[in-house]
mmCIF file of C-alpha atoms in Angstrom:
data_model
loop_
_atom_site.group_PDB
_atom_site.id
_atom_site.type_symbol
_atom_site.label_atom_id
_atom_site.label_comp_id
_atom_site.label_asym_id
_atom_site.label_seq_id
_atom_site.Cartn_x
_atom_site.Cartn_y
_atom_site.Cartn_z
ATOM 1 C CA GLU A 1 -30.633 -4.000 39.545
ATOM 2 C CA SER A 2 -26.914 -4.193 38.943
ATOM 3 C CA THR A 3 -25.551 -6.517 36.316
ATOM 4 C CA PRO A 4 -23.250 -9.278 37.616
ATOM 5 C CA ALA A 5 -19.608 -8.664 36.793
ATOM 6 C CA ALA A 6 -19.335 -11.911 34.874
ATOM 7 C CA ARG A 7 -22.189 -10.882 32.605
ATOM 8 C CA ARG A 8 -21.198 -7.270 31.983
ATOM 9 C CA PRO A 9 -20.211 -6.662 28.375
ATOM 10 C CA LEU A 10 -16.588 -5.811 27.834
ATOM 11 C CA PRO A 11 -15.978 -2.286 26.570
ATOM 12 C CA SER A 12 -15.106 -2.024 22.934
ATOM 13 C CA GLN A 13 -11.469 -1.442 22.143
ATOM 14 C CA ALA A 14 -12.233 0.379 18.889
ATOM 15 C CA PRO A 15 -12.711 3.873 20.397
ATOM 16 C CA GLN A 16 -9.548 3.440 22.463
ATOM 17 C CA ASP A 17 -7.506 2.310 19.468
ATOM 18 C CA LYS A 18 -8.870 5.176 17.392
ATOM 19 C CA GLU A 19 -7.942 7.658 20.104
ATOM 20 C CA GLU A 20 -4.431 6.196 20.375
ATOM 21 C CA ARG A 21 -3.944 6.493 16.639
ATOM 22 C CA ARG A 22 -5.131 10.091 16.748
ATOM 23 C CA LEU A 23 -2.723 10.963 19.555
ATOM 24 C CA ILE A 24 0.190 9.324 17.757
ATOM 25 C CA ARG A 25 -0.727 11.086 14.518
ATOM 26 C CA ASP A 26 -0.816 14.436 16.299
ATOM 27 C CA ALA A 27 2.492 13.695 18.009
ATOM 28 C CA CYS A 28 4.108 12.732 14.704
ATOM 29 C CA MET A 29 2.784 15.880 13.048
ATOM 30 C CA ALA A 30 4.268 17.872 15.906
ATOM 31 C CA VAL A 31 7.623 16.195 15.324
ATOM 32 C CA VAL A 32 7.477 17.012 11.622
ATOM 33 C CA ALA A 33 6.433 20.605 12.366
ATOM 34 C CA THR A 34 9.153 21.246 14.943
ATOM 35 C CA ALA A 35 12.009 19.156 13.544
ATOM 36 C CA GLY A 36 13.441 20.660 10.390
ATOM 37 C CA TRP A 37 15.071 17.397 9.322
ATOM 38 C CA ALA A 38 11.737 15.553 9.410
ATOM 39 C CA ALA A 39 9.926 18.120 7.299
ATOM 40 C CA ALA A 40 12.892 18.411 4.927
ATOM 41 C CA LEU A 41 12.892 14.659 4.291
ATOM 42 C CA ALA A 42 9.196 13.786 4.496
ATOM 43 C CA TYR A 43 7.956 15.640 1.417
ATOM 44 C CA PRO A 44 10.823 14.688 -0.929
ATOM 45 C CA ALA A 45 10.646 11.062 0.251
ATOM 46 C CA ALA A 46 6.899 10.879 -0.374
ATOM 47 C CA SER A 47 7.311 12.582 -3.761
ATOM 48 C CA LEU A 48 10.090 10.181 -4.732
ATOM 49 C CA LEU A 49 7.968 7.154 -3.912
ATOM 50 C CA ALA A 50 4.966 8.613 -5.737
ATOM 51 C CA LEU A 51 7.080 9.286 -8.857
ATOM 52 C CA ALA A 52 8.725 5.858 -8.806
ATOM 53 C CA ASN A 53 5.503 3.992 -8.106
ATOM 54 C CA GLY A 54 3.604 5.932 -10.772
ATOM 55 C CA ALA A 55 6.301 5.280 -13.370
ATOM 56 C CA ASN A 56 6.322 1.589 -12.487
ATOM 57 C CA ASP A 57 2.538 1.253 -12.441
ATOM 58 C CA ILE A 58 1.956 2.968 -15.751
ATOM 59 C CA CYS A 59 4.418 0.623 -17.440
ATOM 60 C CA ASN A 60 2.469 -2.347 -16.126
ATOM 61 C CA SER A 61 -0.870 -0.825 -17.097
ATOM 62 C CA VAL A 62 -0.280 0.381 -20.655
ATOM 63 C CA GLY A 63 2.888 -1.425 -21.741
ATOM 64 C CA THR A 64 0.985 -4.115 -23.597
ATOM 65 C CA ALA A 65 -1.327 -1.597 -25.282
ATOM 66 C CA VAL A 66 1.633 0.489 -26.489
ATOM 67 C CA GLY A 67 3.521 -2.582 -27.655
ATOM 68 C CA ALA A 68 0.508 -3.782 -29.625
ATOM 69 C CA GLY A 69 0.054 -0.380 -31.248
ATOM 70 C CA ALA A 70 -3.369 0.217 -29.716
ATOM 71 C CA LEU A 71 -2.078 3.365 -27.984
ATOM 72 C CA THR A 72 0.678 5.773 -28.872
ATOM 73 C CA MET A 73 3.234 6.694 -26.244
ATOM 74 C CA ARG A 74 1.686 10.149 -25.862
ATOM 75 C CA GLN A 75 -1.813 8.718 -25.422
ATOM 76 C CA ALA A 76 -0.549 6.201 -22.871
ATOM 77 C CA LEU A 77 1.207 8.887 -20.844
ATOM 78 C CA VAL A 78 -1.832 11.176 -20.809
ATOM 79 C CA LEU A 79 -4.299 8.425 -19.907
ATOM 80 C CA GLY A 80 -1.891 6.964 -17.373
ATOM 81 C CA CYS A 81 -1.349 10.291 -15.632
ATOM 82 C CA ILE A 82 -5.093 10.870 -15.367
ATOM 83 C CA ALA A 83 -5.772 7.370 -14.061
ATOM 84 C CA GLU A 84 -2.882 7.479 -11.575
ATOM 85 C CA ALA A 85 -4.024 10.844 -10.210
ATOM 86 C CA ILE A 86 -7.645 9.709 -9.819
ATOM 87 C CA GLY A 87 -6.569 6.505 -8.111
ATOM 88 C CA ALA A 88 -4.220 8.290 -5.713
ATOM 89 C CA VAL A 89 -6.843 10.858 -4.709
ATOM 90 C CA THR A 90 -9.790 8.466 -4.334
ATOM 91 C CA ILE A 91 -8.371 5.308 -2.756
ATOM 92 C CA GLY A 92 -4.823 6.361 -1.909
ATOM 93 C CA PRO A 93 -5.588 7.323 1.718
ATOM 94 C CA PHE A 94 -7.214 3.943 2.378
ATOM 95 C CA VAL A 95 -4.247 2.070 0.928
ATOM 96 C CA ALA A 96 -1.809 4.180 2.943
ATOM 97 C CA GLN A 97 -3.734 3.558 6.153
ATOM 98 C CA SER A 98 -3.832 -0.180 5.496
ATOM 99 C CA ILE A 99 -0.101 -0.322 4.807
ATOM 100 C CA ALA A 100 0.877 1.885 7.743
ATOM 101 C CA SER A 101 -1.355 0.363 10.416
ATOM 102 C CA GLY A 102 -1.886 -3.134 9.029
ATOM 103 C CA GLN A 103 1.700 -4.305 9.496
ATOM 104 C CA ILE A 104 2.618 -2.732 12.816
ATOM 105 C CA HIS A 105 0.850 -1.772 16.025
ATOM 106 C CA VAL A 106 0.889 2.013 15.862
ATOM 107 C CA ALA A 107 0.028 2.237 19.550
ATOM 108 C CA ALA A 108 3.393 0.647 20.394
ATOM 109 C CA PHE A 109 5.063 3.916 19.388
ATOM 110 C CA ALA A 110 2.904 6.097 21.637
ATOM 111 C CA GLY A 111 5.895 6.974 23.805
ATOM 112 C CA SER A 112 8.324 7.526 20.938
ATOM 113 C CA PRO A 113 6.775 9.461 18.046
ATOM 114 C CA ARG A 114 10.233 10.383 16.753
ATOM 115 C CA THR A 115 10.987 6.700 16.273
ATOM 116 C CA PHE A 116 7.732 6.299 14.352
ATOM 117 C CA VAL A 117 8.578 9.265 12.117
ATOM 118 C CA LEU A 118 12.038 7.842 11.420
ATOM 119 C CA LEU A 119 10.508 4.450 10.687
ATOM 120 C CA MET A 120 8.161 5.874 8.084
ATOM 121 C CA LEU A 121 10.812 8.122 6.539
ATOM 122 C CA SER A 122 13.244 5.219 6.199
ATOM 123 C CA SER A 123 10.564 3.053 4.604
ATOM 124 C CA LEU A 124 9.580 5.804 2.152
ATOM 125 C CA LEU A 125 13.163 6.458 1.090
ATOM 126 C CA GLY A 126 14.045 2.778 0.782
ATOM 127 C CA ALA A 127 10.966 1.881 -1.239
ATOM 128 C CA GLY A 128 11.224 4.975 -3.428
ATOM 129 C CA ILE A 129 14.898 4.512 -4.306
ATOM 130 C CA SER A 130 14.628 0.772 -4.945
ATOM 131 C CA THR A 131 11.475 1.142 -7.067
ATOM 132 C CA LEU A 132 12.944 3.995 -9.113
ATOM 133 C CA LEU A 133 16.208 2.160 -9.800
ATOM 134 C CA ALA A 134 14.414 -1.054 -10.723
ATOM 135 C CA THR A 135 12.098 0.843 -13.068
ATOM 136 C CA LEU A 136 15.012 2.652 -14.723
ATOM 137 C CA TYR A 137 16.872 -0.603 -15.343
ATOM 138 C CA GLY A 138 13.800 -2.625 -16.316
ATOM 139 C CA ALA A 139 13.919 -4.985 -13.355
ATOM 140 C CA PRO A 140 10.664 -6.435 -11.989
ATOM 141 C CA ILE A 141 9.652 -4.908 -8.668
ATOM 142 C CA SER A 142 6.604 -4.057 -6.601
ATOM 143 C CA ALA A 143 6.488 -0.797 -4.670
ATOM 144 C CA THR A 144 3.924 -2.327 -2.322
ATOM 145 C CA HIS A 145 6.281 -5.166 -1.470
ATOM 146 C CA GLY A 146 9.037 -2.618 -0.924
ATOM 147 C CA ILE A 147 7.118 -0.346 1.437
ATOM 148 C CA VAL A 148 5.611 -3.207 3.459
ATOM 149 C CA SER A 149 8.904 -5.054 3.848
ATOM 150 C CA GLY A 150 10.625 -1.763 4.681
ATOM 151 C CA ILE A 151 8.130 -0.969 7.444
ATOM 152 C CA VAL A 152 8.452 -4.459 8.921
ATOM 153 C CA THR A 153 12.252 -4.412 8.762
ATOM 154 C CA VAL A 154 12.652 -0.970 10.309
ATOM 155 C CA ALA A 155 10.093 -1.826 13.010
ATOM 156 C CA LEU A 156 12.180 -4.880 13.909
ATOM 157 C CA LEU A 157 15.382 -2.851 13.980
ATOM 158 C CA SER A 158 13.783 -0.196 16.192
ATOM 159 C CA GLY A 159 13.510 -2.726 19.016
ATOM 160 C CA THR A 160 10.040 -1.446 19.962
ATOM 161 C CA HIS A 161 8.216 -4.085 21.987
ATOM 162 C CA GLY A 162 5.014 -5.342 20.367
ATOM 163 C CA ALA A 163 5.531 -3.271 17.221
ATOM 164 C CA LEU A 164 4.766 -5.985 14.685
ATOM 165 C CA ASP A 165 1.196 -6.957 13.865
ATOM 166 C CA LEU A 166 1.718 -10.631 13.045
ATOM 167 C CA GLY A 167 -1.908 -11.113 12.059
ATOM 168 C CA GLY A 168 -1.775 -8.209 9.623
ATOM 169 C CA ILE A 169 1.539 -9.372 8.174
ATOM 170 C CA GLY A 170 0.159 -12.877 7.708
ATOM 171 C CA PHE A 171 -2.920 -11.514 5.938
ATOM 172 C CA THR A 172 -0.681 -9.468 3.622
ATOM 173 C CA LEU A 173 1.490 -12.482 2.791
ATOM 174 C CA LEU A 174 -1.621 -14.523 2.084
ATOM 175 C CA GLY A 175 -2.816 -11.838 -0.316
ATOM 176 C CA TRP A 176 0.548 -11.787 -2.074
ATOM 177 C CA ALA A 177 0.398 -15.548 -2.547
ATOM 178 C CA ALA A 178 -3.248 -15.622 -3.623
ATOM 179 C CA SER A 179 -3.241 -12.690 -6.064
ATOM 180 C CA PRO A 180 -1.080 -14.367 -8.768
ATOM 181 C CA LEU A 181 -3.237 -17.485 -8.563
ATOM 182 C CA ALA A 182 -6.402 -15.402 -8.856
ATOM 183 C CA GLY A 183 -4.923 -13.519 -11.806
ATOM 184 C CA LEU A 184 -3.964 -16.811 -13.454
ATOM 185 C CA ALA A 185 -7.490 -18.178 -13.038
ATOM 186 C CA ALA A 186 -9.102 -14.980 -14.331
ATOM 187 C CA GLY A 187 -6.757 -14.770 -17.316
ATOM 188 C CA PHE A 188 -7.367 -18.406 -18.197
ATOM 189 C CA ALA A 189 -11.144 -17.913 -17.978
ATOM 190 C CA VAL A 190 -11.094 -14.827 -20.217
ATOM 191 C CA SER A 191 -8.761 -16.502 -22.723
ATOM 192 C CA LEU A 192 -10.977 -19.578 -22.859
ATOM 193 C CA LEU A 193 -14.052 -17.397 -23.346
ATOM 194 C CA VAL A 194 -12.435 -15.450 -26.200
ATOM 195 C CA HIS A 195 -11.332 -18.628 -27.936
ATOM 196 C CA ARG A 196 -14.765 -20.187 -27.733
ATOM 197 C CA LEU A 197 -16.858 -17.139 -28.586
ATOM 198 C CA VAL A 198 -14.567 -15.400 -31.080
ATOM 199 C CA LEU A 199 -11.522 -17.251 -32.344
ATOM 200 C CA GLY A 200 -13.217 -20.611 -32.533
ATOM 201 C CA THR A 201 -16.063 -19.435 -34.744
ATOM 202 C CA ARG A 202 -16.193 -19.536 -38.524
ATOM 203 C CA SER A 203 -15.982 -15.733 -38.741
ATOM 204 C CA PRO A 204 -13.897 -14.376 -35.830
ATOM 205 C CA ALA A 205 -14.079 -10.803 -37.143
ATOM 206 C CA ALA A 206 -17.874 -10.845 -37.174
ATOM 207 C CA ALA A 207 -18.039 -12.553 -33.785
ATOM 208 C CA ALA A 208 -15.774 -9.929 -32.257
#
């Protein structure tokens, strides 16, 4: 017995979206393989962003420990390099996929892989240069903010219809707004716990 059309389940869009992403990825790789300018810029741009982001991240991670004398500069550099490398290898691909496909609709560039390659190259170069300069001059900056805003801006300038993923952008902005508040709450809770269990006792050294 045939199922009425109104009751037939709609086909899932996930396999189709996955196939579109695969086709676009293959097309972009073909552009990089055949276009000398793309290959010549892609690797240095990615390396620049990795260097700038790593230098910025390690300052945030171990700056307090070095300033307090808990770690020497050499120890901080060694531990930071190890931690940065492990983080990049283990969760780096997931972060990259979220940033690349969470802000724009990759399928919108199915007919223009060269535009997509240029978009990503421009975002890499912009985020890498701005993060490196800010780190050198001691200015506060976030490489994640730089790469996301760069992707969104270049996608707008490309004029590609339906390129922006407004839902993904909104989710990212919500995370940016919520993360400082969550950090504030966590820091306050830990500080309160330390004061009550350690500093507020008669013998803080023994309690620690």
